[in-house]
Amino acid sequence: MRGVERRYPGPPEVLALRDATFEVAPGEYVAMMGPSGSGKSTLLNVIGLLVQPTGGTYRLDGVDVGNLSEPELAGIRAQWLGIVFQAFHLLSDRTAEANVAVGALYGGAQLSRAEVRDRARAALEGVGLAHRVTAFPSTMSGGERQRVAIARALLMRPRLLLCDEPTGNLDSGSAAGVLDLFSELHAQGQTIVTITHSAEVASRAGRTLWMLDGTVSER
Ligand SMILES: Nc1ncnc2c1ncn2[C@@H]1O[C@H](COP(=O)(O)OP(=O)(O)OP(=O)(O)O)[C@@H](O)[C@H]1O
Ligand SMILES: [Mg+2]
């Protein structure tokens, strides 16, 4: 990103990002920290192609994504991005496997139901939940739910995993499980950008970006 700006019209108008400039290389594990309201979620949503910048340049794998149509953006999102939100956003009346399979709906990829099911099971196994495939979210711990959300984000094998406070709602034991999972994914080459308020998360990441009033700096 070079000089990325995001203005929310309001009123009152808010300049949530101003001159955000940074790079993330393939395979990096980056933590993003900063006070409440500093623009972290906005930046994550811009990286995730869910919010359009109102200025500046954003290149993803060398492609300027600023002038693409919504279908083009959807295609790149499906191929490139897995997003984990702070609230898990699981469907309470669906099993873990069905929740993970939802990740294929956004994919646009032509997978058969059997392929989606196999991938969903493999993704759950990958986050240590092979034994919880048929469980409903209401019967799972916070850490387990978060790992289902991570499995869903990983279903389509995204090149970039984006997370907004993935351990924010978890007790310390569950948070440690999610952190171990991220370290494992990172060791396998997964590129990860995660917002966090936790010094422990930041210490596990290879690099920390610090946000203040809509700007990004290295720390
Ligand atoms: N959809 C929106 N419309 C208007 N203003 C918004 C919108 N989303 C965010 N903002 C404003 O943009 C600024 C940055 O918000 P953002 O959610 O990116 O902060 P944050 O760093 O993620 O904060 P937190 O740590 O509390 O989650 C804030 O002033 C916020 O009120
Ligand atoms: Mg936020």
Coordinates of C-alpha atoms and ligand atoms in Angstrom, one line a residue:
M1 CA 0.0 0.0 0.0
R2 CA 1.1 3.5 -0.8
G3 CA -0.6 6.5 0.7
V4 CA -3.9 4.7 1.2
E5 CA -6.7 6.9 2.5
R6 CA -10.2 5.9 3.7
R7 CA -12.7 8.6 4.3
Y8 CA -16.1 7.8 5.8
P9 CA -18.5 10.5 4.6
G10 CA -20.4 10.9 7.9
P11 CA -21.4 13.4 9.1
P12 CA -19.2 13.8 10.9
E13 CA -16.7 12.8 8.3
V14 CA -14.0 10.5 9.6
L15 CA -10.5 10.0 8.0
A16 CA -10.0 6.4 9.2
L17 CA -6.9 5.9 7.1
R18 CA -4.5 8.6 6.0
D19 CA -1.3 7.9 4.1
A20 CA -1.1 4.2 5.1
T21 CA 2.1 2.9 3.5
F22 CA 3.6 -0.5 4.1
E23 CA 4.3 -3.9 2.5
V24 CA 3.8 -7.4 3.5
A25 CA 6.0 -10.1 1.8
P26 CA 4.8 -13.6 1.1
G27 CA 5.2 -15.9 4.1
E28 CA 5.3 -13.1 6.7
Y29 CA 3.4 -13.2 10.0
V30 CA 2.5 -9.6 10.8
A31 CA 0.8 -8.3 13.9
M32 CA -1.1 -5.0 13.7
M33 CA -1.5 -3.0 17.0
G34 CA -2.8 0.4 17.9
P35 CA -5.4 2.1 20.1
S36 CA -9.1 1.8 19.6
G37 CA -10.3 3.8 16.7
S38 CA -6.8 4.1 15.1
G39 CA -8.1 2.4 11.9
K40 CA -7.0 -1.3 12.3
S41 CA -10.3 -2.9 11.3
T42 CA -10.6 -0.4 8.4
L43 CA -7.2 -1.3 7.2
L44 CA -7.8 -5.0 7.5
N45 CA -11.1 -4.6 5.5
V46 CA -9.2 -2.7 2.9
I47 CA -6.5 -5.4 2.7
G48 CA -9.4 -7.9 2.5
L49 CA -11.1 -6.0 -0.4
L50 CA -14.2 -5.5 1.7
V51 CA -13.7 -1.7 2.0
Q52 CA -12.5 0.4 -0.9
P53 CA -9.8 3.0 -0.3
T54 CA -10.8 6.6 -1.1
G55 CA -7.2 7.4 -2.1
G56 CA -3.8 5.9 -2.6
T57 CA -2.7 2.6 -4.2
Y58 CA -3.1 -0.9 -3.1
R59 CA -1.3 -3.7 -5.0
L60 CA -2.0 -7.3 -4.3
D61 CA 0.5 -9.6 -5.9
G62 CA 1.4 -6.7 -8.2
V63 CA -2.1 -6.0 -9.3
D64 CA -3.6 -2.6 -8.6
V65 CA -6.9 -3.6 -7.1
G66 CA -8.2 0.0 -7.0
N67 CA -10.0 0.0 -10.3
L68 CA -11.5 -3.5 -10.4
S69 CA -15.2 -4.2 -10.7
E70 CA -17.0 -6.0 -7.9
P71 CA -17.0 -9.4 -9.7
E72 CA -13.3 -9.0 -10.3
L73 CA -12.8 -8.2 -6.6
A74 CA -14.9 -11.2 -5.6
G75 CA -12.8 -13.4 -7.7
I76 CA -9.6 -12.1 -6.1
R77 CA -11.1 -12.3 -2.6
A78 CA -12.0 -16.0 -3.2
Q79 CA -8.6 -16.9 -4.6
W80 CA -6.5 -14.9 -2.2
L81 CA -8.1 -14.2 1.1
G82 CA -9.3 -15.9 4.2
I83 CA -10.8 -13.6 6.9
V84 CA -11.4 -14.3 10.5
F85 CA -13.5 -11.7 12.3
Q86 CA -13.4 -11.0 16.0
A87 CA -16.9 -12.4 16.6
F88 CA -16.8 -15.9 15.2
H89 CA -20.0 -15.4 13.0
L90 CA -20.8 -19.1 13.1
L91 CA -24.3 -20.4 12.2
S92 CA -25.7 -21.8 15.4
D93 CA -28.0 -24.4 13.7
R94 CA -25.3 -25.9 11.6
T95 CA -22.5 -28.4 12.5
A96 CA -18.9 -27.5 12.6
E97 CA -18.4 -29.2 9.2
A98 CA -21.3 -27.2 7.7
N99 CA -20.0 -24.0 9.1
V100 CA -16.6 -24.6 7.5
A101 CA -18.2 -25.6 4.2
V102 CA -19.7 -22.1 4.1
G103 CA -16.2 -21.0 3.1
A104 CA -16.8 -22.6 -0.3
L105 CA -19.9 -20.4 -1.0
Y106 CA -17.7 -17.3 -1.4
G107 CA -15.2 -19.3 -3.4
G108 CA -16.7 -19.2 -6.8
A109 CA -14.6 -22.3 -7.3
Q110 CA -16.4 -25.3 -8.9
L111 CA -16.2 -27.8 -6.1
S112 CA -18.5 -30.8 -5.8
R113 CA -20.4 -31.3 -2.5
A114 CA -18.1 -34.2 -1.8
E115 CA -15.0 -32.1 -2.4
V116 CA -16.3 -29.4 -0.1
R117 CA -17.1 -31.9 2.6
D118 CA -13.7 -33.6 2.3
R119 CA -11.9 -30.2 2.5
A120 CA -14.1 -29.1 5.4
R121 CA -13.1 -32.2 7.3
A122 CA -9.5 -31.8 6.4
A123 CA -9.6 -28.1 7.5
L124 CA -11.2 -29.1 10.8
E125 CA -8.5 -31.7 11.3
G126 CA -5.9 -29.1 10.5
V127 CA -7.1 -26.9 13.4
G128 CA -7.3 -29.9 15.8
L129 CA -11.0 -30.4 15.6
A130 CA -11.3 -33.8 13.8
H131 CA -13.3 -35.1 16.7
R132 CA -15.8 -32.2 16.6
V133 CA -16.9 -32.3 13.0
T134 CA -20.6 -33.0 13.8
A135 CA -20.7 -30.7 16.9
F136 CA -22.9 -27.6 17.0
P137 CA -21.3 -24.2 18.0
S138 CA -23.5 -24.0 21.2
T139 CA -21.7 -27.1 22.5
M140 CA -18.2 -25.8 21.7
S141 CA -15.8 -23.7 23.8
G142 CA -14.8 -20.2 22.6
G143 CA -11.5 -21.5 21.4
E144 CA -13.1 -24.3 19.5
R145 CA -15.5 -21.9 17.8
Q146 CA -12.7 -19.6 16.9
R147 CA -10.8 -22.6 15.4
V148 CA -13.9 -23.5 13.3
A149 CA -13.9 -19.9 12.0
I150 CA -10.2 -20.2 11.2
A151 CA -10.9 -23.6 9.4
R152 CA -13.6 -21.9 7.4
A153 CA -11.2 -19.1 6.4
L154 CA -8.6 -21.6 5.4
L155 CA -11.0 -23.8 3.4
M156 CA -10.2 -22.4 0.0
R157 CA -6.5 -22.3 0.8
P158 CA -6.1 -18.6 0.8
R159 CA -2.7 -17.1 0.2
L160 CA -3.3 -14.4 2.8
L161 CA -5.0 -15.1 6.2
L162 CA -6.4 -11.9 7.8
C163 CA -7.6 -11.9 11.4
D164 CA -9.3 -9.2 13.5
E165 CA -8.5 -9.9 17.2
P166 CA -8.6 -13.7 16.8
T167 CA -7.9 -14.2 20.5
G168 CA -9.8 -11.2 21.8
N169 CA -12.8 -13.2 23.1
L170 CA -10.8 -16.2 24.4
D171 CA -9.6 -17.3 27.8
S172 CA -5.8 -17.6 28.0
G173 CA -5.8 -21.4 27.4
S174 CA -7.9 -21.2 24.2
A175 CA -5.9 -18.2 23.1
A176 CA -2.7 -20.2 23.4
G177 CA -4.2 -22.9 21.2
V178 CA -5.1 -20.4 18.5
L179 CA -1.6 -18.9 18.7
D180 CA 0.0 -22.3 18.4
L181 CA -2.1 -22.9 15.3
F182 CA -1.0 -19.7 13.8
S183 CA 2.7 -20.5 14.5
E184 CA 2.2 -23.9 12.8
L185 CA 0.4 -22.3 9.8
H186 CA 3.2 -19.7 9.5
A187 CA 5.8 -22.5 9.6
Q188 CA 4.0 -24.1 6.7
G189 CA 4.4 -20.9 4.7
Q190 CA 1.0 -19.3 5.4
T191 CA 1.1 -15.5 5.1
I192 CA -0.8 -14.0 8.1
V193 CA -1.8 -10.5 9.1
T194 CA -3.6 -10.2 12.4
I195 CA -4.9 -7.4 14.5
T196 CA -4.2 -7.8 18.1
H197 CA -4.2 -6.0 21.5
S198 CA -2.0 -8.8 22.9
A199 CA 1.7 -8.4 23.4
E200 CA 2.0 -12.2 23.3
V201 CA 0.4 -12.4 19.9
A202 CA 2.7 -9.6 18.7
S203 CA 5.8 -11.4 20.1
R204 CA 4.9 -14.6 18.2
A205 CA 4.6 -12.6 14.9
G206 CA 7.7 -11.8 12.9
R207 CA 6.9 -8.1 12.7
T208 CA 4.6 -5.6 14.2
L209 CA 2.9 -2.7 12.5
W210 CA 1.7 0.1 14.7
M211 CA -1.4 2.2 13.9
L212 CA -2.1 5.6 15.1
D213 CA -4.7 8.0 13.8
G214 CA -5.0 6.2 10.5
T215 CA -1.3 5.9 9.8
V216 CA 0.9 2.9 9.9
S217 CA 4.5 2.7 11.2
E218 CA 7.0 -0.1 11.8
R219 CA 7.7 -0.9 15.3
Ligands
LIG1 N1 -18.6 2.3 8.6 C1 -18.1 3.4 9.2 N2 -18.7 4.6 9.1 C2 -18.2 5.7 9.7 N3 -17.1 5.7 10.5 C3 -16.4 4.5 10.7 C4 -16.9 3.3 10.1 N4 -16.1 2.3 10.5 C5 -15.2 2.9 11.2 N5 -15.4 4.2 11.4 C6 -14.5 5.2 12.1 O1 -13.2 5.0 11.6 C7 -12.2 5.1 12.7 C8 -11.4 3.8 12.7 O2 -12.2 2.8 13.0 P1 -11.7 1.2 13.1 O3 -12.9 0.4 13.3 O4 -10.9 1.0 11.9 O5 -10.8 1.3 14.4 P2 -10.0 0.1 15.1 O6 -8.6 0.5 15.2 O7 -10.3 -1.2 14.5 O8 -10.7 0.2 16.6 P3 -11.0 -1.0 17.7 O9 -9.6 -1.3 18.3 O10 -11.9 -0.3 18.7 O11 -11.6 -2.1 17.0 C9 -13.1 5.3 13.9 O12 -13.1 6.7 14.2 C10 -14.4 4.8 13.6 O13 -15.4 5.5 14.3
MG2 MG -11.5 -2.9 15.2

